[in-house]
Short mmCIF file of C-alpha atoms in Angstrom, two decimals:
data_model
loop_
_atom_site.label_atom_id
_atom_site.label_comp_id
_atom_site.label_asym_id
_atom_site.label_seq_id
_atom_site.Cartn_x
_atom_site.Cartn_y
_atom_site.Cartn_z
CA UNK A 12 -17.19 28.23 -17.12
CA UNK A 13 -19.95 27.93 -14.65
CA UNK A 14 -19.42 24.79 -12.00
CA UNK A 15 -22.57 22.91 -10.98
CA UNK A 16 -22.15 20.50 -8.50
CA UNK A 17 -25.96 19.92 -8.02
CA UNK A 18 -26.24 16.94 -9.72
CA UNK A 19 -23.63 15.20 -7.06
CA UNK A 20 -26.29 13.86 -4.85
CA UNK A 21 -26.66 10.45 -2.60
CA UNK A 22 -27.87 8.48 -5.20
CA UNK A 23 -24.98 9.26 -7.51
CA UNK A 24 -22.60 8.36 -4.85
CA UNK A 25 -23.99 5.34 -4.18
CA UNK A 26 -24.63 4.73 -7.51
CA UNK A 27 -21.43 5.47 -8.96
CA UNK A 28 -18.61 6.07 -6.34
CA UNK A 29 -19.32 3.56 -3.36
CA UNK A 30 -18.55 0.76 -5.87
CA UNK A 31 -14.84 2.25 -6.33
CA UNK A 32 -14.35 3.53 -3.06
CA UNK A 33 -15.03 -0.25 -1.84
CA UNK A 34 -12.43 -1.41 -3.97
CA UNK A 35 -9.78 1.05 -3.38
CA UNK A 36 -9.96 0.11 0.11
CA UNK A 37 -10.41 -3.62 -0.32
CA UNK A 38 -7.19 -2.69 -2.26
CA UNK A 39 -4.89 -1.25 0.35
CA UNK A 40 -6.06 -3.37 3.04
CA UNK A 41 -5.19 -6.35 0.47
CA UNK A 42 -1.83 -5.12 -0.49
CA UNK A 43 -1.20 -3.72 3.06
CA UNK A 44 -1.74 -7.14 4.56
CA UNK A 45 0.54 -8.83 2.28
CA UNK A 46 2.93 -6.43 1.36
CA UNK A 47 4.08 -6.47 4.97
CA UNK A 48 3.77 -10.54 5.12
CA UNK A 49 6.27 -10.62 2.02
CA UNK A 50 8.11 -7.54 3.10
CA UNK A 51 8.83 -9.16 6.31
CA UNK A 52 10.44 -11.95 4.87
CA UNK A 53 12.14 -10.10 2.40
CA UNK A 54 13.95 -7.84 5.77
CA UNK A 55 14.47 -11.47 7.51
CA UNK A 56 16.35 -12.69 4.23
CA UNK A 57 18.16 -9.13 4.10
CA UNK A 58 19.68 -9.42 7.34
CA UNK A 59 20.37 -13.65 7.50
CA UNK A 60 23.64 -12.50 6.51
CA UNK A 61 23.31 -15.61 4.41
CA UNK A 62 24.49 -14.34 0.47
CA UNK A 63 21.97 -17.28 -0.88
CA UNK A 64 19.52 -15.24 0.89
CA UNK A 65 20.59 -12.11 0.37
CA UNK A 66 21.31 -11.19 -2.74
CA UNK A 67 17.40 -12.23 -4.69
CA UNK A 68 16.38 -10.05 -1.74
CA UNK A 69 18.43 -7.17 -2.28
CA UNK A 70 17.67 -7.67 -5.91
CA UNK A 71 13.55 -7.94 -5.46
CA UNK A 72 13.57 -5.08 -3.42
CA UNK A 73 15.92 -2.97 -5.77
CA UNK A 74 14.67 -3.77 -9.08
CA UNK A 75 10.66 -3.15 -7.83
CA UNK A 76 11.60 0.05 -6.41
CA UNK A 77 13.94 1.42 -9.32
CA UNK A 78 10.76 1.36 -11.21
CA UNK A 79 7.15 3.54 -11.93
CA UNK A 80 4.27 1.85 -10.24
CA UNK A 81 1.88 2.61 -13.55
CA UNK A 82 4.67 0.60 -15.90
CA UNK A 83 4.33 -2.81 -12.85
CA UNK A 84 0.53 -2.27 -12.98
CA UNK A 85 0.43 -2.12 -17.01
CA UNK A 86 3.28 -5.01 -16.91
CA UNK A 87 1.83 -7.51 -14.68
CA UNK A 88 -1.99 -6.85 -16.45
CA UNK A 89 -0.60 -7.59 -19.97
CA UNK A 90 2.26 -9.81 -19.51
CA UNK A 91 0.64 -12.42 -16.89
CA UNK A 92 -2.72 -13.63 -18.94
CA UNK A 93 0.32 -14.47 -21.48
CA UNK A 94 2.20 -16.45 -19.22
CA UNK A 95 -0.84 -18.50 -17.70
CA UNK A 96 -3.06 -18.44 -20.82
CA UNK A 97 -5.93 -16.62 -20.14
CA UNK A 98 -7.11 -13.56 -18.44
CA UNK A 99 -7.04 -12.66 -14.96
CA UNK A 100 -9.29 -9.45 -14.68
CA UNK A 101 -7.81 -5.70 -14.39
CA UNK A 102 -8.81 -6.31 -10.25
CA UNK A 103 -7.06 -9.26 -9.13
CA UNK A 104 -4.08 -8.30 -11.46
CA UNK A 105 -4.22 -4.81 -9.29
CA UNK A 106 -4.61 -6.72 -6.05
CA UNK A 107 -1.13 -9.14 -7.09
CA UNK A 108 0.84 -6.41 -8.72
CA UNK A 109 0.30 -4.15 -5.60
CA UNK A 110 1.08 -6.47 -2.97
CA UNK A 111 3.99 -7.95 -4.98
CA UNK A 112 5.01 -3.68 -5.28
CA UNK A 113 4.58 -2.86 -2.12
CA UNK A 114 6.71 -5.57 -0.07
CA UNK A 115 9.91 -4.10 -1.63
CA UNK A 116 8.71 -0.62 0.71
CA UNK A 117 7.60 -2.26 3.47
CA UNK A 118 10.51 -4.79 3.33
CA UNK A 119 12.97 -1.74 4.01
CA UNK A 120 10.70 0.07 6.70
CA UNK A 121 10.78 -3.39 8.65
CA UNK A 122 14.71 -3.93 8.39
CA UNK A 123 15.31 -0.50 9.55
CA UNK A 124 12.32 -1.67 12.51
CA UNK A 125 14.59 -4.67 13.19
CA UNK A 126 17.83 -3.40 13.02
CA UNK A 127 16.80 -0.79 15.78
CA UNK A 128 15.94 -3.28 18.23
CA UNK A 129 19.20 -3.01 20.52
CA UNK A 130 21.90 -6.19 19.62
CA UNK A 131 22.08 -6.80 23.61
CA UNK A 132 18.42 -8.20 23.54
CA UNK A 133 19.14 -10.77 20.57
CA UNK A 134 22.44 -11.61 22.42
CA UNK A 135 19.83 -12.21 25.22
CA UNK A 136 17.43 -14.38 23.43
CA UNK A 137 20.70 -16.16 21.91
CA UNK A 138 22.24 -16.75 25.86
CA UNK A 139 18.60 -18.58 26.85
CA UNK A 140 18.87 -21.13 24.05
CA UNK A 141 16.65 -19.50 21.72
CA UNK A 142 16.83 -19.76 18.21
CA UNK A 143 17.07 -17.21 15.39
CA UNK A 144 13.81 -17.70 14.16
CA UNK A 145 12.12 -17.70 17.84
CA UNK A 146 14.26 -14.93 18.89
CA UNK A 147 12.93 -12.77 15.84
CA UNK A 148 9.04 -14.00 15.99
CA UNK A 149 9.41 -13.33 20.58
CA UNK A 150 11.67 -10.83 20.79
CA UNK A 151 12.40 -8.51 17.91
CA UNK A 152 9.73 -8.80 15.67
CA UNK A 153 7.15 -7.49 18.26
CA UNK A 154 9.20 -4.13 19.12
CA UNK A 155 10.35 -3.73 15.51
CA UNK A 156 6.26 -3.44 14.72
CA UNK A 157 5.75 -1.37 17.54
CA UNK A 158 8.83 1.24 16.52
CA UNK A 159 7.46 0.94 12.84
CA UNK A 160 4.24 1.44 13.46
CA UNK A 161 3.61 5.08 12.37
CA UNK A 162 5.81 4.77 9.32
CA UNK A 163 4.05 1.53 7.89
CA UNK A 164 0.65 3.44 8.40
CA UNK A 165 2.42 6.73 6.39
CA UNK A 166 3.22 3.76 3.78
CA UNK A 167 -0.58 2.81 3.82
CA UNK A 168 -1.69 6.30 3.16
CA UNK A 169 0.64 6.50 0.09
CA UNK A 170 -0.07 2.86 -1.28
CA UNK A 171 -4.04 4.08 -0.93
CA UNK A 172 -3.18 7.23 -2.94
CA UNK A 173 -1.73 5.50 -5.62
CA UNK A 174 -4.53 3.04 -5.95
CA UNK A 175 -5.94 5.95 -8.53
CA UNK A 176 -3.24 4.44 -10.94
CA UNK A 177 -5.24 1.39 -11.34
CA UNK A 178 -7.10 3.88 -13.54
CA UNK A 179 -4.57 2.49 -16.53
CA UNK A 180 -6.36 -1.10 -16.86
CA UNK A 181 -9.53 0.09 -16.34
CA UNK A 182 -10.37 -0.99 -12.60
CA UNK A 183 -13.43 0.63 -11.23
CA UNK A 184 -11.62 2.15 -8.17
CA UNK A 185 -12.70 5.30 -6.01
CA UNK A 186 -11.10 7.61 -9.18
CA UNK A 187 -12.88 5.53 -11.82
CA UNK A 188 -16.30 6.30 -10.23
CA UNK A 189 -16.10 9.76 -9.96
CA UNK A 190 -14.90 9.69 -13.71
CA UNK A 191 -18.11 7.31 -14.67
CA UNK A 192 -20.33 9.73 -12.80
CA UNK A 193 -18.78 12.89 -14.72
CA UNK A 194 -19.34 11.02 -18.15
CA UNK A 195 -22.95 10.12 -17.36
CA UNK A 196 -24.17 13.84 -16.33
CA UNK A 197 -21.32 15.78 -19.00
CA UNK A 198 -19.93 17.03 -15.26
CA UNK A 199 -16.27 15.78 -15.87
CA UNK A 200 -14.55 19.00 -13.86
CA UNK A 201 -16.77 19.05 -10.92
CA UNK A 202 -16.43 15.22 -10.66
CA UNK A 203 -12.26 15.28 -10.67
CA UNK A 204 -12.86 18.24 -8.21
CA UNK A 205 -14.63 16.14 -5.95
CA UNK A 206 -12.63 13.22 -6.11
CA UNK A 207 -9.66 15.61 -5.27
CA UNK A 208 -11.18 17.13 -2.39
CA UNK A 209 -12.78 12.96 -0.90
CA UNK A 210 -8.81 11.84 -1.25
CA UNK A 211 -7.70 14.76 0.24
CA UNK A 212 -10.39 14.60 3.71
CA UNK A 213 -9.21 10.52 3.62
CA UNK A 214 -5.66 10.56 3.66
CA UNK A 215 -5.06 14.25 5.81
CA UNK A 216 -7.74 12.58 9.02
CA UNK A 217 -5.54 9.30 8.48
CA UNK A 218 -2.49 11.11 8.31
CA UNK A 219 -4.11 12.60 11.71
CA UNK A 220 -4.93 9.17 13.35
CA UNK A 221 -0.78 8.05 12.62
CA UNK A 222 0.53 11.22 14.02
CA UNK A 223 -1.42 10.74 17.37
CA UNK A 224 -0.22 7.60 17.17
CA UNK A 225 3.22 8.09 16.56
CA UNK A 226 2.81 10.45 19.99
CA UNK A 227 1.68 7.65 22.10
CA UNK A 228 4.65 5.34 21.15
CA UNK A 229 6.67 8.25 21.88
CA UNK A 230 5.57 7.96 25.48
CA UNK A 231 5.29 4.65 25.74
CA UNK A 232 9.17 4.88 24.82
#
């Protein structure tokens, strides 16, 4: 079999991939944004030490991450339009389902973030009359970001990598263009060879960009 990768020219990257390439990272910086939101809460109710609060946490976080992405994705895009009544469109449901997934990771990088700010500087916040909820938005919330840092961008890299598995309801990401592209000019090998190699540059320069930045917050440690 003779591979011919001529036919992969500007026009049918603009024509074809851009579109899904947009998407997938409209995507991540979607479920990114409020996976850590949500997954922030979910570590605040985790540690409240309050059971009312802690067990549907524990539970949210356990049950989402006991299961396959691809069966929450195919879950929330054919069980949802039956709950509300009509369709909601393979993107948004992708844009929901991933956030709603990807709290229950980020939720457990940002306990482990909180719980290694040192007890002493709580106590401290605690001995000046703060609160608990100024204490964690003024004192612990900022470092725990800053430790975390590197490991929520390594989640960001994964959650952009499994964008592909929108694939399964038919959302036109950065996988589904290359596929449209290899259907149109009877190229599908060279076109899945491609789309390796493009996720491959993306994630290995980002994974790059977190390891130099895991370095500086080294020193700044």
């Amino acid at each position: 079999m003779n591979l011919d990768f001529s036919f992969l020219n500007w026009d049918v990257l603009t024509g074809f991939v851009l579109k899904g390439l947009v998407f997938s990272v409209q995507l991540t910086l979607v479920a990114m944004i409020g996976g850590i939101a949500l997954g922030t809460v979910l570590a605040l109710m985790r540690l409240s030490g309050k059971k009312w609060l802690v067990m549907p946490a524990a539970f949210y976080v356990n049950t989402l991450r006991s299961i396959p992405l691809v069966m929450v994705i195919l879950w929330f895009f054919l069980l949802i339009p039956l709950m509300i009544g009509q369709p909601m469109g393979a993107e948004l449901s992708a844009i929901i389902t991933f956030t709603v997934f990807e709290a229950a990771y980020y939720s457990e990088i940002m306990r482990a973030g909180i719980q290694s700010v040192p007890k002493g500087q709580v106590n401290a916040g605690y001995a000046v009359g703060m609160t608990y909820g100024q204490t964690m938005q003024l004192i612990v919330l900022p470092q725990a970001f800053r430790n975390m840092l590197p490991v929520l961008m390594t989640q960001t890299i994964i959650l952009f990598q499994d964008t592909s598995l929108v694939y399964a309801i038919g959302a036109y990401d950065l996988l589904r263009g290359f596929e449209v592209a290899g259907k149109n000019f009877n190229r599908p090998v060279e076109t899945y060879l491609v789309a390796a190699v493009v996720y491959f540059v993306i994630c290995f320069s980002l994974s790059m960009l977190v390891r130099r930045l895991q370095k500086k917050i080294a020193i700044i440690r």
